[in-house]
Backbone as JSON Lines, residues from 0, in Angstrom:
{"i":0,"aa":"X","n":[135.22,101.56,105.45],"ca":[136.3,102.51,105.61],"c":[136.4,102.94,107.08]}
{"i":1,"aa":"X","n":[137.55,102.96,107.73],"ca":[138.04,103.36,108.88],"c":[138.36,105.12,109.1]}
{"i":2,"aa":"X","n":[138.48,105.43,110.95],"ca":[138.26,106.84,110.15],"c":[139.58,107.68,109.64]}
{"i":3,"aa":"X","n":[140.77,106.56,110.19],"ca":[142.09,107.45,109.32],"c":[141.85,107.3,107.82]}
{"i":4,"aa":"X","n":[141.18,106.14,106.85],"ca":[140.72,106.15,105.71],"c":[139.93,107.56,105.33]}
{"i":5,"aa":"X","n":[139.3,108.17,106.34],"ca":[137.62,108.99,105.83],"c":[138.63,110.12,106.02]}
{"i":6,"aa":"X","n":[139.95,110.17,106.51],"ca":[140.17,111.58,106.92],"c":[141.46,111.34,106.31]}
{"i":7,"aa":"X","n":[141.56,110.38,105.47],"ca":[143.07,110.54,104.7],"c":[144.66,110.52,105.24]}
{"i":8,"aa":"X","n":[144.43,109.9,106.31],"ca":[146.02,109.7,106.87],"c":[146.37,108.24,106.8]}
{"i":9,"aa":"X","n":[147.5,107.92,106.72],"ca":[148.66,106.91,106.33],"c":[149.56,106.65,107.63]}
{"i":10,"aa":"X","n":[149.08,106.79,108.93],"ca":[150.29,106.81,109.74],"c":[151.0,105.26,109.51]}
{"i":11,"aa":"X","n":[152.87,105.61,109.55],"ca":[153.11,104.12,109.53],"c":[153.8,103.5,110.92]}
{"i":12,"aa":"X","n":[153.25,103.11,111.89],"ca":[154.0,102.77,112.72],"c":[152.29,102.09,113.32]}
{"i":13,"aa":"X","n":[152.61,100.83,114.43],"ca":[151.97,100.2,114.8],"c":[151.69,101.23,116.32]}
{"i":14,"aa":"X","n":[150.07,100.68,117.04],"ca":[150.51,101.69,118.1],"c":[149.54,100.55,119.57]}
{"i":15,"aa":"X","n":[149.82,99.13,119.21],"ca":[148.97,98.23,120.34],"c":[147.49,98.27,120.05]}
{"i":16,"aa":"X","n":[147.41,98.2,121.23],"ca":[145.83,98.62,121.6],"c":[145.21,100.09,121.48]}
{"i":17,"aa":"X","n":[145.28,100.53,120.52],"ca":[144.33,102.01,120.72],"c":[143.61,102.31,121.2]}
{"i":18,"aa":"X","n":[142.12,101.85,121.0],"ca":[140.53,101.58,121.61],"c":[141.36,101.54,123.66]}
{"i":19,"aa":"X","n":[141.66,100.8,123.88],"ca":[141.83,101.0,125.45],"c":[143.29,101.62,126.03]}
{"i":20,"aa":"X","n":[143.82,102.1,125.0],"ca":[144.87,103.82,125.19],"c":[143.66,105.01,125.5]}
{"i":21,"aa":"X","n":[143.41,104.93,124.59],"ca":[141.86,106.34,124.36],"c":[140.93,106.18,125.8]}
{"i":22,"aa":"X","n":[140.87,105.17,125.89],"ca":[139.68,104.46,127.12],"c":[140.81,105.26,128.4]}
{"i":23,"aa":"X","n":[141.79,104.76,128.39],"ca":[142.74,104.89,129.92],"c":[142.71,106.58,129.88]}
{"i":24,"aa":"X","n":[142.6,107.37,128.7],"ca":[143.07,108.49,128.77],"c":[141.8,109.43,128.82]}
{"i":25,"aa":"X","n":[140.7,109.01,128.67],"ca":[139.63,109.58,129.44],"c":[138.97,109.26,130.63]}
{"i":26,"aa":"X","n":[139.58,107.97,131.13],"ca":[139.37,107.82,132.73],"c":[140.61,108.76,133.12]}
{"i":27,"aa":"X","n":[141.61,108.91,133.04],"ca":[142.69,109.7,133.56],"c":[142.32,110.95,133.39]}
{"i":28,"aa":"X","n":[141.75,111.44,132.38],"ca":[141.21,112.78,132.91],"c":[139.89,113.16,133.3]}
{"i":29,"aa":"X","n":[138.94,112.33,133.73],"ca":[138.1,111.89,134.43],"c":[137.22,111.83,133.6]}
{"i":30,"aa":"X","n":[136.86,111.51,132.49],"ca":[135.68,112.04,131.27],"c":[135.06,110.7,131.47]}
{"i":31,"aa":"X","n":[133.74,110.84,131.94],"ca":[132.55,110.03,132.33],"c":[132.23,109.32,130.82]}
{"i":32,"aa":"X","n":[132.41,108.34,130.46],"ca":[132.56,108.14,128.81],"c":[131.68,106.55,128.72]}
{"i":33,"aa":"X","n":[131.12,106.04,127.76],"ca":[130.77,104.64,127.64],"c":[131.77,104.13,125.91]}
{"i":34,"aa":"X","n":[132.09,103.27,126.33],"ca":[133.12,102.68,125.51],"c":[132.11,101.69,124.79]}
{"i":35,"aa":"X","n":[132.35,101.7,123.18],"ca":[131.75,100.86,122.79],"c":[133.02,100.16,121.87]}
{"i":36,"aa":"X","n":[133.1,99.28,122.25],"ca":[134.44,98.11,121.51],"c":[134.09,97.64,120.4]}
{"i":37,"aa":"X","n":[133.0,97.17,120.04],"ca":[132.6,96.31,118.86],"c":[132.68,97.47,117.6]}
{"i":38,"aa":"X","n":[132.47,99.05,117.99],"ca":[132.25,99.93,117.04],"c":[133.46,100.9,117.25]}
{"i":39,"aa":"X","n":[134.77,100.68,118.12],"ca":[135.95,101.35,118.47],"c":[135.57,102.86,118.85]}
{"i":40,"aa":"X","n":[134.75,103.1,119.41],"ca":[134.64,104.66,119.79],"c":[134.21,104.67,121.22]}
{"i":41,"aa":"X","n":[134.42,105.83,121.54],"ca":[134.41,106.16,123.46],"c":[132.89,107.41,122.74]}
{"i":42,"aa":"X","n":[131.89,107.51,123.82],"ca":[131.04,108.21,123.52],"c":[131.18,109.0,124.85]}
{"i":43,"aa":"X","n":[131.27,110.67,124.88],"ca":[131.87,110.93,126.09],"c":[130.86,112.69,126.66]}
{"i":44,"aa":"X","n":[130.27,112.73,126.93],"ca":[129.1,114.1,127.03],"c":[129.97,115.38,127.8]}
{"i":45,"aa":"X","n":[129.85,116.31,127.16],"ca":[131.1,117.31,128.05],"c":[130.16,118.73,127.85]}
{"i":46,"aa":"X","n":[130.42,119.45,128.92],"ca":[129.63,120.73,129.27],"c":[129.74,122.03,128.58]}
{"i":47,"aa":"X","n":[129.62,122.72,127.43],"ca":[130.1,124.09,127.29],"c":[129.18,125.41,128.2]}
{"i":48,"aa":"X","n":[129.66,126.17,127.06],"ca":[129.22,127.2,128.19],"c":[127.42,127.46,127.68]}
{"i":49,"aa":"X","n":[126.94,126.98,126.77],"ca":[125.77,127.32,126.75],"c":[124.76,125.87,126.16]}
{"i":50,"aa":"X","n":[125.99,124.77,126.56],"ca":[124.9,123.16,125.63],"c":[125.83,121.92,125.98]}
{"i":51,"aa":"X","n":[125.09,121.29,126.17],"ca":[125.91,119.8,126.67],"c":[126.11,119.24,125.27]}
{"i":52,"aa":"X","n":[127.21,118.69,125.19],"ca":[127.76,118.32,123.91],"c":[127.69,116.33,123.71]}
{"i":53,"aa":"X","n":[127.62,115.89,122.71],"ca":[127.74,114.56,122.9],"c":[129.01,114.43,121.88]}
{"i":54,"aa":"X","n":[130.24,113.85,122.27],"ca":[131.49,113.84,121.82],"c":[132.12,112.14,121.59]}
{"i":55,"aa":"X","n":[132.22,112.16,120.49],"ca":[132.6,110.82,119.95],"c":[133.95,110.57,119.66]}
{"i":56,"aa":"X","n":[135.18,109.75,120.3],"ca":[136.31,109.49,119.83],"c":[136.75,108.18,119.32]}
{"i":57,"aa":"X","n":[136.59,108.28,117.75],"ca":[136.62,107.03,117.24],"c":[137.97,106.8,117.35]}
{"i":58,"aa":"X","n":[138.47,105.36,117.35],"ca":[139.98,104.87,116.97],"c":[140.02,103.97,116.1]}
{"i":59,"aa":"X","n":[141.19,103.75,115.34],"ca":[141.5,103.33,114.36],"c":[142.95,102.91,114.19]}
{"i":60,"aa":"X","n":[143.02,101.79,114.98],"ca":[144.55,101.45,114.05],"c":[144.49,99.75,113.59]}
{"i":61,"aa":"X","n":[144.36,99.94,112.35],"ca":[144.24,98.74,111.51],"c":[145.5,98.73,111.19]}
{"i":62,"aa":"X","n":[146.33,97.34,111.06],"ca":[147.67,97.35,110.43],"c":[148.41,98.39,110.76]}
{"i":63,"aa":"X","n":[148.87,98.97,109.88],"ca":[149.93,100.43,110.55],"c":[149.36,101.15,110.2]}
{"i":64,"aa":"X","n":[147.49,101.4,110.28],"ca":[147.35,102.77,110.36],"c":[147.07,103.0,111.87]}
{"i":65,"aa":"X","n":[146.99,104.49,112.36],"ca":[146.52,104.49,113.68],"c":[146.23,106.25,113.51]}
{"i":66,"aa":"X","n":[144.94,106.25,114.06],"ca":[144.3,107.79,114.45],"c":[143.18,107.55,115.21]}
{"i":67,"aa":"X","n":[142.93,109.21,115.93],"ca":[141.48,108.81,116.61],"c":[140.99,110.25,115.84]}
{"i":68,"aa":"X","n":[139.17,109.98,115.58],"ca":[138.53,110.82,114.92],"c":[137.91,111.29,116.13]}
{"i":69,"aa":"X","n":[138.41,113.24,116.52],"ca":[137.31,113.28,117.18],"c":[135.94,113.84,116.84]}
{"i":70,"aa":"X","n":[134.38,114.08,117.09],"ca":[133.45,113.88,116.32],"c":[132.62,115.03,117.55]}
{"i":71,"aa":"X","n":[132.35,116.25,117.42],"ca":[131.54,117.06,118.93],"c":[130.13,117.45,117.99]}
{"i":72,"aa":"X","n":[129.11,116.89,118.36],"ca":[127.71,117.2,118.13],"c":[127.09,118.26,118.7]}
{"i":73,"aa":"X","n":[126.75,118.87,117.94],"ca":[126.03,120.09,118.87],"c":[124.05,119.57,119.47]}
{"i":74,"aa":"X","n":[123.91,119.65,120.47],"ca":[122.55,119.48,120.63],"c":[121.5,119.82,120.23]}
{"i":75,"aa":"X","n":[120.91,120.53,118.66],"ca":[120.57,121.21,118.5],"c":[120.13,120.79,116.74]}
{"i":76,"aa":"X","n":[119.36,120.99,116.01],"ca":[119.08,120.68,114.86],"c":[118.75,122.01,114.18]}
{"i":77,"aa":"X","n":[119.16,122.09,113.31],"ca":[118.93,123.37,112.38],"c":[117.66,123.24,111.35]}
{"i":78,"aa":"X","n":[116.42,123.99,112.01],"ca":[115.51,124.0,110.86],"c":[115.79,123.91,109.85]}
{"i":79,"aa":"X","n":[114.85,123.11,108.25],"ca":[115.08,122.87,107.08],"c":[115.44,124.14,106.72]}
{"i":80,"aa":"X","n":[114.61,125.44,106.93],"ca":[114.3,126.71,106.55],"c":[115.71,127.43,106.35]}
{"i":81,"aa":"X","n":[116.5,127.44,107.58],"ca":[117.73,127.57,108.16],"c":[118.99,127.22,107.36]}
{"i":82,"aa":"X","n":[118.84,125.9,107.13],"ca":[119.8,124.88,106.6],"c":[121.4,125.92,105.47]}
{"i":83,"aa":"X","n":[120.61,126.61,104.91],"ca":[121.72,127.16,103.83],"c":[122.0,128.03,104.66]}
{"i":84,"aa":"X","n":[121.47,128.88,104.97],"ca":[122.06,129.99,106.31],"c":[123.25,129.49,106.89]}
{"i":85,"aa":"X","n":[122.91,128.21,107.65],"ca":[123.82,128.26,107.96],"c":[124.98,127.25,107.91]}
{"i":86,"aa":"X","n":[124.73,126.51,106.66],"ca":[125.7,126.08,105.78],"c":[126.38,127.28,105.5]}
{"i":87,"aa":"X","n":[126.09,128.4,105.12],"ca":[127.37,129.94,104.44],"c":[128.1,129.9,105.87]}
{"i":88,"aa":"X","n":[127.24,130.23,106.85],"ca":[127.9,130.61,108.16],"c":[129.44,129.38,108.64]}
{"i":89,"aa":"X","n":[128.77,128.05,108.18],"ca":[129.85,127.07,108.77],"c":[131.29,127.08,107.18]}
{"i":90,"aa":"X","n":[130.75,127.44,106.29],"ca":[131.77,127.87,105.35],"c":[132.71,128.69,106.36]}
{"i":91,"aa":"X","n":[132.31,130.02,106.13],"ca":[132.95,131.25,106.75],"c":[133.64,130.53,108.0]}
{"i":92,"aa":"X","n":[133.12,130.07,108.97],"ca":[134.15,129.66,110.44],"c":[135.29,128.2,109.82]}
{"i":93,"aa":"X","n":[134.54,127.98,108.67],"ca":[136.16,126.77,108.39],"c":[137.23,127.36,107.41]}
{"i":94,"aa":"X","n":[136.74,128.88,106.78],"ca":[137.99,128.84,106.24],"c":[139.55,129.96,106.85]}
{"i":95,"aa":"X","n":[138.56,130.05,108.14],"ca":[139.28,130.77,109.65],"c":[139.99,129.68,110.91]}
{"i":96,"aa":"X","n":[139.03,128.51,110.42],"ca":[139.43,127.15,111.55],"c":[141.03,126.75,110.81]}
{"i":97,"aa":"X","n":[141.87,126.75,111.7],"ca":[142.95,126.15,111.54],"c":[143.42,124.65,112.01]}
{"i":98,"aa":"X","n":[142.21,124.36,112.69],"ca":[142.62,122.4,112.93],"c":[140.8,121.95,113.18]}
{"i":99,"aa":"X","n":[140.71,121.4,112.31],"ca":[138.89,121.09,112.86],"c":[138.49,121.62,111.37]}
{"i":100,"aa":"X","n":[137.13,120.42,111.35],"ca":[136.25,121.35,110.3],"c":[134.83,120.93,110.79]}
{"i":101,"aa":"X","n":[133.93,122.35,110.81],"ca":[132.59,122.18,111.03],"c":[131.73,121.56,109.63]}
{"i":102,"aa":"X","n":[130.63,120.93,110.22],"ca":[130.13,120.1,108.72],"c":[128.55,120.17,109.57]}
{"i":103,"aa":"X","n":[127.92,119.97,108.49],"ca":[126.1,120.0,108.68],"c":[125.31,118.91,107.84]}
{"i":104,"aa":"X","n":[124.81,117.88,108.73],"ca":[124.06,116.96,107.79],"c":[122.73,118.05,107.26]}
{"i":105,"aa":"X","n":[122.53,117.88,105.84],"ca":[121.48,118.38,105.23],"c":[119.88,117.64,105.71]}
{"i":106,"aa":"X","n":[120.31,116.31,105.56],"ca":[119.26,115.53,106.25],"c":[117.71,116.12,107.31]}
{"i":107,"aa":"X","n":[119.15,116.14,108.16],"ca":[118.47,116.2,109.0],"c":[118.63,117.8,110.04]}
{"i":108,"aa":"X","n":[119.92,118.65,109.84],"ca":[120.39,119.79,110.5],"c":[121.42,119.44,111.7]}
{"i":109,"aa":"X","n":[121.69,118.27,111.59],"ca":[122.84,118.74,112.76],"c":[123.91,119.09,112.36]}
{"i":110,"aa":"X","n":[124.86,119.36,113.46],"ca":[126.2,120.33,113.6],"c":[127.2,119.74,113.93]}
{"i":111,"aa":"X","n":[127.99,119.23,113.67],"ca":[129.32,118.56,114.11],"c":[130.63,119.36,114.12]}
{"i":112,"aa":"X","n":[131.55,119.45,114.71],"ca":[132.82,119.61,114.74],"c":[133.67,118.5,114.44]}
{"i":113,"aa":"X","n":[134.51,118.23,113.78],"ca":[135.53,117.03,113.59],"c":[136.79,117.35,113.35]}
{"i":114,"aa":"X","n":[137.59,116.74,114.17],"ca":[139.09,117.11,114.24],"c":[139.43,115.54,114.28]}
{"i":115,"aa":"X","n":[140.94,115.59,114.0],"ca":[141.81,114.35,114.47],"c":[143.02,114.1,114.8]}
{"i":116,"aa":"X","n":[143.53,112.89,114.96],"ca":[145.06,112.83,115.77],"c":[145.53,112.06,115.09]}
{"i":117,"aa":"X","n":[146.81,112.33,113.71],"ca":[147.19,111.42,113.27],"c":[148.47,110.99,114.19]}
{"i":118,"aa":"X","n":[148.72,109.47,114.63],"ca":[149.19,109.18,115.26],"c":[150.55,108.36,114.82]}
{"i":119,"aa":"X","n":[151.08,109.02,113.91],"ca":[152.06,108.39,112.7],"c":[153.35,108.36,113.3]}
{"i":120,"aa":"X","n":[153.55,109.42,114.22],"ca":[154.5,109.36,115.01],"c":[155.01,108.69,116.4]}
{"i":121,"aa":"X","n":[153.65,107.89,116.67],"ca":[153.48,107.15,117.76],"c":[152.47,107.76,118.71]}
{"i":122,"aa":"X","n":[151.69,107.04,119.18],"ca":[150.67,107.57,120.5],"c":[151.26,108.26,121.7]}
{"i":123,"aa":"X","n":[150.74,110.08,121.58],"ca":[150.5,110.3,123.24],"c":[149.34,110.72,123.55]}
{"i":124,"aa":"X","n":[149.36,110.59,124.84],"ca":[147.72,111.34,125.54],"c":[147.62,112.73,124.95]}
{"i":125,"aa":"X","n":[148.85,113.72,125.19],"ca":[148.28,114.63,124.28],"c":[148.45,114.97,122.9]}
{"i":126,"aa":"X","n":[148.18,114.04,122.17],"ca":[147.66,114.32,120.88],"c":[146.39,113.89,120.53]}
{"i":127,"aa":"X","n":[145.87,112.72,121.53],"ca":[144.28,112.54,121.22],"c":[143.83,113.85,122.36]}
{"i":128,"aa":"X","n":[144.0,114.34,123.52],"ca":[143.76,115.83,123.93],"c":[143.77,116.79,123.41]}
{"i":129,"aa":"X","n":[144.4,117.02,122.47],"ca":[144.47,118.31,121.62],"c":[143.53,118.13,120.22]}
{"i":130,"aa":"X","n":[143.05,116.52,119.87],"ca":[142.25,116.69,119.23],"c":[140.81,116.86,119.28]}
{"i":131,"aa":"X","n":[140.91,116.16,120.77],"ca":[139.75,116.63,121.55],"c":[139.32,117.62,122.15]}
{"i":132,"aa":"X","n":[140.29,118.35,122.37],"ca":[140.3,120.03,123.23],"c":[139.63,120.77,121.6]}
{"i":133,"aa":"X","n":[140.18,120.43,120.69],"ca":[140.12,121.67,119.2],"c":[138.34,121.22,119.32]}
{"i":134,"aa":"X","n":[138.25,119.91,119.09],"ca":[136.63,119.68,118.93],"c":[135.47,120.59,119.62]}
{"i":135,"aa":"X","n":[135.6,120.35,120.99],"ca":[135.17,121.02,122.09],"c":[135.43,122.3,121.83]}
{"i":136,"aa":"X","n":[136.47,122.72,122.32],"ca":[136.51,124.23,121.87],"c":[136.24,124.73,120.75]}
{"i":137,"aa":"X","n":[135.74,124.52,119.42],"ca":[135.2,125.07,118.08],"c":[134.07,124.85,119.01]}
{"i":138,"aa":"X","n":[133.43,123.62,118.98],"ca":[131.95,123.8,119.51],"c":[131.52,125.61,120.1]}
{"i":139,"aa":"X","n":[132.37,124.85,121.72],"ca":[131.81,126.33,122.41],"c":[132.12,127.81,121.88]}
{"i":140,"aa":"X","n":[133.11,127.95,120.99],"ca":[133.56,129.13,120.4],"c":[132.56,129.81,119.43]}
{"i":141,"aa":"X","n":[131.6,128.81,118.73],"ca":[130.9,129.18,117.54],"c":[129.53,128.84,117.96]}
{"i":142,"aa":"X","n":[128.95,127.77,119.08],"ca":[128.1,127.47,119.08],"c":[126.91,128.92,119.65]}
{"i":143,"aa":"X","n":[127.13,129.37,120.1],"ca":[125.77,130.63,120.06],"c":[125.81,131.45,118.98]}
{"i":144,"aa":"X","n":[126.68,131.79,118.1],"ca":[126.73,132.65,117.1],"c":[125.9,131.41,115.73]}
{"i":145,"aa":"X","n":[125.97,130.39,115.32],"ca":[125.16,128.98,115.02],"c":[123.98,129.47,115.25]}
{"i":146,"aa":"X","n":[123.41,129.53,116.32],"ca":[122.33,129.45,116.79],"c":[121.49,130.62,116.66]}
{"i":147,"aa":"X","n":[122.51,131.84,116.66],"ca":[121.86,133.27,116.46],"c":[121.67,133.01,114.28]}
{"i":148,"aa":"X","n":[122.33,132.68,114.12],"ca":[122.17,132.1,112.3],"c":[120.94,131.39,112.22]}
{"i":149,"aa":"X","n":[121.01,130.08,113.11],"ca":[119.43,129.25,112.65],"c":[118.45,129.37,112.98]}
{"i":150,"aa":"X","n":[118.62,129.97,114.79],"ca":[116.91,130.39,115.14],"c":[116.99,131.89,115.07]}
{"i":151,"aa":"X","n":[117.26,132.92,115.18],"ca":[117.54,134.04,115.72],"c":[117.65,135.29,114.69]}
{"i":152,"aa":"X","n":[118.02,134.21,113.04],"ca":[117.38,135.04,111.53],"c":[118.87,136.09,111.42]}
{"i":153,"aa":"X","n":[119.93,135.58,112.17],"ca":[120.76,136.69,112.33],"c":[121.53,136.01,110.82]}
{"i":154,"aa":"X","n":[123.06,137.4,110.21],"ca":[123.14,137.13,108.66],"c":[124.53,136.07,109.27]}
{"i":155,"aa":"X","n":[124.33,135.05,108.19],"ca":[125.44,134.0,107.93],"c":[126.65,135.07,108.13]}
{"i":156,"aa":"X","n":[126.85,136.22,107.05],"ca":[128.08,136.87,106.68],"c":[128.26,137.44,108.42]}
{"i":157,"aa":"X","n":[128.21,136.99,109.47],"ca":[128.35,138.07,110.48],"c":[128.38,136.63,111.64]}
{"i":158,"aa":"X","n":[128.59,135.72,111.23],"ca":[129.03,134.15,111.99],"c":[130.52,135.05,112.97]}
{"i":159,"aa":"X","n":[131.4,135.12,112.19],"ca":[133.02,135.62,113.08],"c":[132.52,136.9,113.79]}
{"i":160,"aa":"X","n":[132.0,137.38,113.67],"ca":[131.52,138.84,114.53],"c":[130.63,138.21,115.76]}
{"i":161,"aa":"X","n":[129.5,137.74,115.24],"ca":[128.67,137.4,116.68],"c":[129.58,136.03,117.84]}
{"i":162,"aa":"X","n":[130.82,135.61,117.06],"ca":[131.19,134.57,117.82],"c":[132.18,135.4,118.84]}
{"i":163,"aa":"X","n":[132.91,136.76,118.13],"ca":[133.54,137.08,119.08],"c":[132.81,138.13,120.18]}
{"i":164,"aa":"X","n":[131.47,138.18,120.16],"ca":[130.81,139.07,121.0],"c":[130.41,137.86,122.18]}
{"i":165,"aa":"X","n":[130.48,136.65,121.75],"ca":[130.31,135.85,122.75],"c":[128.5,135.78,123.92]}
{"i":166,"aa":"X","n":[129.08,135.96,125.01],"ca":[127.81,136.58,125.82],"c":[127.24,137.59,125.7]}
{"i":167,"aa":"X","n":[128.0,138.98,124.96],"ca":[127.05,140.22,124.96],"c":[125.91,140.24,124.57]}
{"i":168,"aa":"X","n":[125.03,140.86,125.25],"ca":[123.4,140.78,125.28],"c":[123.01,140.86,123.7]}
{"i":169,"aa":"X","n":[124.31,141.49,123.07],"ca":[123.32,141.9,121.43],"c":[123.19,140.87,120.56]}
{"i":170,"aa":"X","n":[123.97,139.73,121.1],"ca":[124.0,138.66,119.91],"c":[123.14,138.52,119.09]}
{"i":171,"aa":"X","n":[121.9,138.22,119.44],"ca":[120.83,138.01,118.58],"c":[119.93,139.32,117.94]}
């Protein structure tokens, strides 16, 4: 399964080369990225304000489908202990997220952000940007209030409160 398959879109219109559209459009905005072709995704590391992120933009246009999945990892693994904490907490910030949904492998504790660009209407740069900007920005928006949830013992129910205190010293 492809990832407009995993994320349920149908775009119908053909859109070329995707994989090196996506490629041109993170050298154009300078994103230091390694392209992997055989697996259609750009792997691309971007700075927030408190964690370097590893950011994945898969593409996908098989036949007339065409989207790019974007995919923002948080650096960071959520103790087993943790895990439901802050599974409630990533509930609560997705049913406030209006484009993006945060998700948590049980496995193992990581944190992802995933957004996408259905491209049904035809490819522009900014619509894989804006799916990439939402990625990134959920990251940095939620990622210390996350963290005050998994290491820091702070309550799931109080995820939207500590995210909008941001830097203030009380977070934790």
């Amino acid at each position: 399964t492809n990832a407009c398959d995993a994320a349920g879109l149908a775009p119908d219109t053909p859109h070329g080369d995707l994989f090196d559209r996506v490629g041109r459009f993170l050298r154009g905005k300078g994103f230091p990225h390694e392209a992997l072709p055989g697996r259609e995704f750009h792997a691309v590391r971007y700075d927030i304000a408190h964690a370097s992120l590893r950011v994945i933009l898969e593409s996908s246009d098989e036949g007339e489908r065409a989207c790019v999945l974007a995919l923002a990892m948080l650096p960071v693994r959520v103790p087993e202990r943790r895990r439901t904490a802050v599974a409630e907490a990533l509930c609560r910030i997705n049913y406030v997220t209006g484009n993006g949904v945060f998700e948590m492998d049980f496995r193992d504790g990581e944190i992802r952000v995933r957004t996408f660009a259905d491209l049904g209407a035809g490819y522009a740069d900014a619509i894989v940007d804006r799916a990439l900007g939402s990625a990134i920005g959920g990251a940095d928006k939620y990622f210390a209030a996350l963290m005050a949830v998994a290491y820091g013992n702070a309550d799931p129910a109080q995820v939207l409160e500590l995210a909008q205190k941001g830097d203030e010293r009380g977070l934790q």
